[in-house]
mmCIF file of C-alpha atoms in Angstrom:
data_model
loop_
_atom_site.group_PDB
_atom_site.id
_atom_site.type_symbol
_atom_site.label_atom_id
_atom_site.label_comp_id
_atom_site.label_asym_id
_atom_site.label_seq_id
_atom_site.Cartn_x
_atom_site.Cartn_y
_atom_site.Cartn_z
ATOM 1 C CA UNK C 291 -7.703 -88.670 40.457
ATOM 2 C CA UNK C 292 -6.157 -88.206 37.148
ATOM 3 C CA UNK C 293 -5.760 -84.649 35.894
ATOM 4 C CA UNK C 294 -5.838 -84.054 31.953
ATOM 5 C CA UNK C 295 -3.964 -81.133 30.165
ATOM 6 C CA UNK C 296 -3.676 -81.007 26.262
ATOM 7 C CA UNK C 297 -2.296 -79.385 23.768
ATOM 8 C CA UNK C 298 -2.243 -79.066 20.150
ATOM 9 C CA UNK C 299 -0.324 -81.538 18.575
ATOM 10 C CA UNK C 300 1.900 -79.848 16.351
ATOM 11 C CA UNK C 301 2.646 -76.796 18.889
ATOM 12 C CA UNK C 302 3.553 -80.039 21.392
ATOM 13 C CA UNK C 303 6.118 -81.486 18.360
ATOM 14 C CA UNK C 304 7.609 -77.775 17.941
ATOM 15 C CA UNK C 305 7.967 -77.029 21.273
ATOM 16 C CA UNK C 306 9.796 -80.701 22.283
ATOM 17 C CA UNK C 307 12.490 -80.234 18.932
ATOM 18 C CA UNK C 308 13.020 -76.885 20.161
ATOM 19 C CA UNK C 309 13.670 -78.163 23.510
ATOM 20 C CA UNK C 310 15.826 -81.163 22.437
ATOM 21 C CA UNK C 311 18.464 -78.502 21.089
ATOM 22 C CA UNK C 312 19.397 -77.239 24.082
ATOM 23 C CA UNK C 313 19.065 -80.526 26.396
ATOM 24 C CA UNK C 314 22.492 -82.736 27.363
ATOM 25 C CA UNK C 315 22.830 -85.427 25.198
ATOM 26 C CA UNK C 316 22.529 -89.031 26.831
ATOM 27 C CA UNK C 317 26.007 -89.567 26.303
ATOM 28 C CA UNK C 318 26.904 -86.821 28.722
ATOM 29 C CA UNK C 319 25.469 -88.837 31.733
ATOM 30 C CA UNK C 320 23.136 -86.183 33.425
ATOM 31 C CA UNK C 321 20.004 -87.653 32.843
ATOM 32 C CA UNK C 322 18.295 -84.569 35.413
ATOM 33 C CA UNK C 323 19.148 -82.089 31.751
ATOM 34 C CA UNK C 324 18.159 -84.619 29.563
ATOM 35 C CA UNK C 325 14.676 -83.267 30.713
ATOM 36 C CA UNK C 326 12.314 -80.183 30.388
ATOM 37 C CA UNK C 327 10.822 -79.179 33.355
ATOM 38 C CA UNK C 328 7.126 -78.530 32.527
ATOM 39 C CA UNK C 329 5.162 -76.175 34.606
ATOM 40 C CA UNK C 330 1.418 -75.930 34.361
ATOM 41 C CA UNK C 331 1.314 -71.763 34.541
ATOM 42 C CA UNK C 332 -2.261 -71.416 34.267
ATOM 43 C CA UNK C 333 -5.561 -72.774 33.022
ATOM 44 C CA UNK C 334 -3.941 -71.852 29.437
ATOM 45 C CA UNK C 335 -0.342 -71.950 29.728
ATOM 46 C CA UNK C 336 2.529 -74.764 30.238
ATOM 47 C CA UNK C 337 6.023 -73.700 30.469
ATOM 48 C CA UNK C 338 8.921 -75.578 29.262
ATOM 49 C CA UNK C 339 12.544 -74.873 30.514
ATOM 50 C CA UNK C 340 15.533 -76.744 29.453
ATOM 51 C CA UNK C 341 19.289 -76.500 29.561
ATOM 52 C CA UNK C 342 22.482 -78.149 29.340
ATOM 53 C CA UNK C 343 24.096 -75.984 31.720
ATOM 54 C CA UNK C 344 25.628 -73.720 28.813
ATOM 55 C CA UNK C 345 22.119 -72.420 27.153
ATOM 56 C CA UNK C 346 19.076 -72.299 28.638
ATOM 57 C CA UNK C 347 15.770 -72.003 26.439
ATOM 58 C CA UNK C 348 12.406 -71.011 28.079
ATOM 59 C CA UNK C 349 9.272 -71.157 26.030
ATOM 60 C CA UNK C 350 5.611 -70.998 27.052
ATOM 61 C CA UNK C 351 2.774 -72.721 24.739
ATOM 62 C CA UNK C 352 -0.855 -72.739 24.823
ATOM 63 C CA UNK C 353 -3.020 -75.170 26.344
ATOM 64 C CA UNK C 354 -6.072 -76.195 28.448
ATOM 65 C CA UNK C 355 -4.800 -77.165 31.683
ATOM 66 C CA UNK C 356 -6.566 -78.842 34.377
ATOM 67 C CA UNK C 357 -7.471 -76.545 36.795
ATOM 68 C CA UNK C 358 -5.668 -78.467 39.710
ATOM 69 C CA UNK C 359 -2.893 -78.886 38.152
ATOM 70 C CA UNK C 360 -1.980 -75.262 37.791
ATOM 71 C CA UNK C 361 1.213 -74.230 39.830
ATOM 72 C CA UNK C 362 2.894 -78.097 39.840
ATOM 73 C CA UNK C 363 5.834 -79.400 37.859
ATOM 74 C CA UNK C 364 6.507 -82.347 36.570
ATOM 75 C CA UNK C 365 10.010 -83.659 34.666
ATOM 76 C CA UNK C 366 10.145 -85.137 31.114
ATOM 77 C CA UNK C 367 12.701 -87.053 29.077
ATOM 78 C CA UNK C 368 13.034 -85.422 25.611
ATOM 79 C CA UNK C 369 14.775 -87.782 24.033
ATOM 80 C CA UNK C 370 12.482 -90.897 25.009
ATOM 81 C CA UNK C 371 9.596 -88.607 23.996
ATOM 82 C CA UNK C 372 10.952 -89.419 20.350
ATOM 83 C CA UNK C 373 8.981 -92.311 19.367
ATOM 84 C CA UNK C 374 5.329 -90.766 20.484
ATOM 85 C CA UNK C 375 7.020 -87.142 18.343
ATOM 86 C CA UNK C 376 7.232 -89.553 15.660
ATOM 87 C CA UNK C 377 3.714 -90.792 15.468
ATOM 88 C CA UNK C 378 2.345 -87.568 16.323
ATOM 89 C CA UNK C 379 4.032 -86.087 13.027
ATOM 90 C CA UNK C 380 2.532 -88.420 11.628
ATOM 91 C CA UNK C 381 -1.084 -88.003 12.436
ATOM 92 C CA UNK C 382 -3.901 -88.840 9.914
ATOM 93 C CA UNK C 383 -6.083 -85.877 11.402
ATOM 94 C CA UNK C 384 -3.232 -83.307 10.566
ATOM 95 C CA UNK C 385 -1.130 -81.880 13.756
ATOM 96 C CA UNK C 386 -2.840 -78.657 13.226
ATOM 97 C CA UNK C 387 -6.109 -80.571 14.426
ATOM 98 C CA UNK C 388 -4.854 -83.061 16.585
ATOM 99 C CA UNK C 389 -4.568 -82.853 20.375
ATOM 100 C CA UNK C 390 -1.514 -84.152 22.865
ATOM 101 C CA UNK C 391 -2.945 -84.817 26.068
ATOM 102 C CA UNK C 392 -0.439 -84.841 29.372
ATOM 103 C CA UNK C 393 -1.992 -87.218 31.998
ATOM 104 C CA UNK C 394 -0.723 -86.229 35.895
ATOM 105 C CA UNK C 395 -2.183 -86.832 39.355
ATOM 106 C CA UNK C 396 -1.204 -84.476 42.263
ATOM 107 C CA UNK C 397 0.580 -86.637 44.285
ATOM 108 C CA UNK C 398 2.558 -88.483 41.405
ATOM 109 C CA UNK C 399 5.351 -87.592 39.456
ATOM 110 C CA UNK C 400 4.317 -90.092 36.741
ATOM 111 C CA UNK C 401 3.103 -88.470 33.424
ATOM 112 C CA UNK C 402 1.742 -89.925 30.394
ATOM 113 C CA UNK C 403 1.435 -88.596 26.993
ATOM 114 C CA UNK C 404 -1.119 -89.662 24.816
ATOM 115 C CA UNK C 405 -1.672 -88.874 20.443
ATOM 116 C CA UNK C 406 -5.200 -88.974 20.394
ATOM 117 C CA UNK C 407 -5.280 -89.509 16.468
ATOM 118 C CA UNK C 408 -3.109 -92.267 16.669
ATOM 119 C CA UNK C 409 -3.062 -93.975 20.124
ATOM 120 C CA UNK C 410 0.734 -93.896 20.731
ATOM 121 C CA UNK C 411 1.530 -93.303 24.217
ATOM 122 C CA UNK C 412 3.955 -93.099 26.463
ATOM 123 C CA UNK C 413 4.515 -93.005 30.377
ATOM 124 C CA UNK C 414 7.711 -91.941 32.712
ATOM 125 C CA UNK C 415 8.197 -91.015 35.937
ATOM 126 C CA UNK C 416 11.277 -88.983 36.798
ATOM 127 C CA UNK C 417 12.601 -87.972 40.230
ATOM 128 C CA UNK C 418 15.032 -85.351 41.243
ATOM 129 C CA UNK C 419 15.085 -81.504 41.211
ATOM 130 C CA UNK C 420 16.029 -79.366 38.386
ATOM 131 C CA UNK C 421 18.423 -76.809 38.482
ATOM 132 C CA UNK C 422 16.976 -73.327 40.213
ATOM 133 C CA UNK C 423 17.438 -71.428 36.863
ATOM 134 C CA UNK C 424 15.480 -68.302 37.910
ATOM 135 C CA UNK C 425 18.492 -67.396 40.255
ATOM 136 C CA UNK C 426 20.822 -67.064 37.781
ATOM 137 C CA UNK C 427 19.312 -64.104 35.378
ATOM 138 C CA UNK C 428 18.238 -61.311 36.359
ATOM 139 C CA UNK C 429 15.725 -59.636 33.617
ATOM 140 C CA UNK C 430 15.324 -56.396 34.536
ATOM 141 C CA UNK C 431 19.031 -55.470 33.958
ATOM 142 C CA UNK C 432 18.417 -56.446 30.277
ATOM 143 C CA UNK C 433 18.767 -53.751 28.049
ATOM 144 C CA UNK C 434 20.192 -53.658 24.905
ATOM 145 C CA UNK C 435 24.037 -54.287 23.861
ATOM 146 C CA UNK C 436 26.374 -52.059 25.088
ATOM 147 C CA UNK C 437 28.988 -52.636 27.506
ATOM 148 C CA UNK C 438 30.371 -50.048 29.606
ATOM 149 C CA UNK C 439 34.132 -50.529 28.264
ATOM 150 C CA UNK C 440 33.315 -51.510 24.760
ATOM 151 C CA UNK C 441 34.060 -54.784 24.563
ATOM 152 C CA UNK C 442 33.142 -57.138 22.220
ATOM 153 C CA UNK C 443 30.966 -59.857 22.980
ATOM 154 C CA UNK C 444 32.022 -63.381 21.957
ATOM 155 C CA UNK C 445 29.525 -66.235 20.403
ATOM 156 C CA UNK C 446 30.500 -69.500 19.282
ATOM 157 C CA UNK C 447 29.328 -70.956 16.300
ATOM 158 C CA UNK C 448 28.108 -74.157 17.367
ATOM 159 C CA UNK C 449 25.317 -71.759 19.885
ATOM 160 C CA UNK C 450 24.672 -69.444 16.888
ATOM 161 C CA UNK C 451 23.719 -72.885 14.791
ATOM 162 C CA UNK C 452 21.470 -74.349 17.729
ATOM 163 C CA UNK C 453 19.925 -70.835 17.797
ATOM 164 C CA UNK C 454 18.869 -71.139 13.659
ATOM 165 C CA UNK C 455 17.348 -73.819 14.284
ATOM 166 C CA UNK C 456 15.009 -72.669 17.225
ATOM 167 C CA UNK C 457 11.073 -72.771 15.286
ATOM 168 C CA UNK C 458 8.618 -70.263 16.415
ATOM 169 C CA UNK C 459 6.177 -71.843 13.539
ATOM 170 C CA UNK C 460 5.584 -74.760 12.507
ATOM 171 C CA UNK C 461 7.948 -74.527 9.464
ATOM 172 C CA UNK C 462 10.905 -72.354 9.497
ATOM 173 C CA UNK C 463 10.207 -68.839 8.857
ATOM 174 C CA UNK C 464 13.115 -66.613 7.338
ATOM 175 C CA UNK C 465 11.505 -63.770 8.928
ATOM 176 C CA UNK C 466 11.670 -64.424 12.271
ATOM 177 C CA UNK C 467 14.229 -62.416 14.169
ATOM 178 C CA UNK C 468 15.983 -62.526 17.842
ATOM 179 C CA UNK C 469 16.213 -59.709 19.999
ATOM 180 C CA UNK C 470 20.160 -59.914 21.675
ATOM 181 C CA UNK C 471 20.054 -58.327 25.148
ATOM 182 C CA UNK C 472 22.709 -57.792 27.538
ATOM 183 C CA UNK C 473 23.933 -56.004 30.682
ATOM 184 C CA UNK C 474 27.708 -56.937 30.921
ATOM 185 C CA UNK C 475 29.979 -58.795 28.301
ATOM 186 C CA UNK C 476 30.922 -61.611 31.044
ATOM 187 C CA UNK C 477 27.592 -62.570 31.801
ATOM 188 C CA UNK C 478 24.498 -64.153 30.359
ATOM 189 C CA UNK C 479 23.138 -62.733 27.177
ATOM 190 C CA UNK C 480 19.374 -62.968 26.315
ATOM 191 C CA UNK C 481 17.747 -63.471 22.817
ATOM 192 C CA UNK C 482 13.901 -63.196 22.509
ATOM 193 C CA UNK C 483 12.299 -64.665 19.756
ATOM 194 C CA UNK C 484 8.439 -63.540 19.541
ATOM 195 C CA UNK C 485 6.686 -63.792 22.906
ATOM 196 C CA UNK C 486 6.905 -66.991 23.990
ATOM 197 C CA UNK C 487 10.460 -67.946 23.601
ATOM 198 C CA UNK C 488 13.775 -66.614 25.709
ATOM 199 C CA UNK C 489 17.466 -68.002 25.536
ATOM 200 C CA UNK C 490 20.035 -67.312 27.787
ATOM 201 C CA UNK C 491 23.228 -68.313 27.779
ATOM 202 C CA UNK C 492 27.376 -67.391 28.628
ATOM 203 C CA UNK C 493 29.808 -65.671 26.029
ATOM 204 C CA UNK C 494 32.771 -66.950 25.555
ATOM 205 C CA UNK C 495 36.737 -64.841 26.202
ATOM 206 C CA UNK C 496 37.631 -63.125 23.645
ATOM 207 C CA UNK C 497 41.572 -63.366 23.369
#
């Protein structure tokens, strides 16, 4: 029996670009982080995770969820999601009004997509397991900036400019701010941008 979950069409478009940014290109040959790995929270929430191994971005979005889906996971390709983005931007209804719906059965991994204001769709099925993120942060240590011996924490540039262009709207917003958190200079650092999104990811050595 198919199960139906859907979501507003231009939080689904926001929420896939901001996931593309921190997903490994297909030139880097790990097709496994070339995905988000979607969890179906609850009857109102779907979580998408996705990292390249260096940052890790975590945002939530809201969305009726089929109620037997709630509590599975399912993998999906960003960057062959780009055609049914596309046609989803492009919607005649206006994204604000439109609806993405996510088609899974239990006992499949296969997913489909589906614009209902313009028909595109699109269908995948990926196998594998993602990486066990949730082991590697520890959130309750989070607190703040100092370090116990003062030193400095290093960012590179390149993270910083994935980082500006992280939307929490639809269109950029100048007055959106992260929250930097951290517990010790050599290990992840956490930004929090509103409520629904969290980055983690390493500093670099400072020489």
């Amino acid at each position: 029996m198919s199960e139906v979950t859907t979501i507003a069409s231009n939080e689904f478009v926001r929420v896939v670009n901001n996931a593309t940014l921190f997903a490994a290109k297909p030139k880097d040959g790990r097709p496994l982080l070339q995905c988000s790995e979607v969890t179906f929270l609850d009857e109102k929430t779907v979580r998408f995770v996705t990292t390249d191994s260096y940052d890790l971005i975590v945002e939530t979005v809201e969305a009726e969820v089929s109620l037997a889906m709630v509590g599975h996971v399912r993998l999906v390709n960003l960057f062959n999601l780009k055609p049914l983005v596309v046609a989803a931007k492009s919607s005649p209804q206006g994204r604000t009004f439109a609806r993405i719906a996510i088609t899974t059965t239990i006992d499949n991994l296969s997913v489909e997509l589906k614009d209902f204001a313009t028909g595109a769709t699109f269908t995948q099925k990926v196998e594998g397991t993602y990486p066990d993120w949730r082991k590697l942060f520890d959130d309750s240590k989070f607190n703040g900036i100092a370090s116990s011996d003062g030193t400095p924490l290093g960012l590179t540039l390149s993270r910083l400019g994935r980082l500006s262009k992280v939307r929490l709207y639809d269109r950029a917003d100048d007055t959106v701010a992260a929250r930097l958190e951290m517990h010790d200079v050599a290990k992840p650092y956490r930004m929090t941008i509103g409520q629904r999104i969290t980055v983690y990811s390493m500093p670099v050595r400072l020489s």
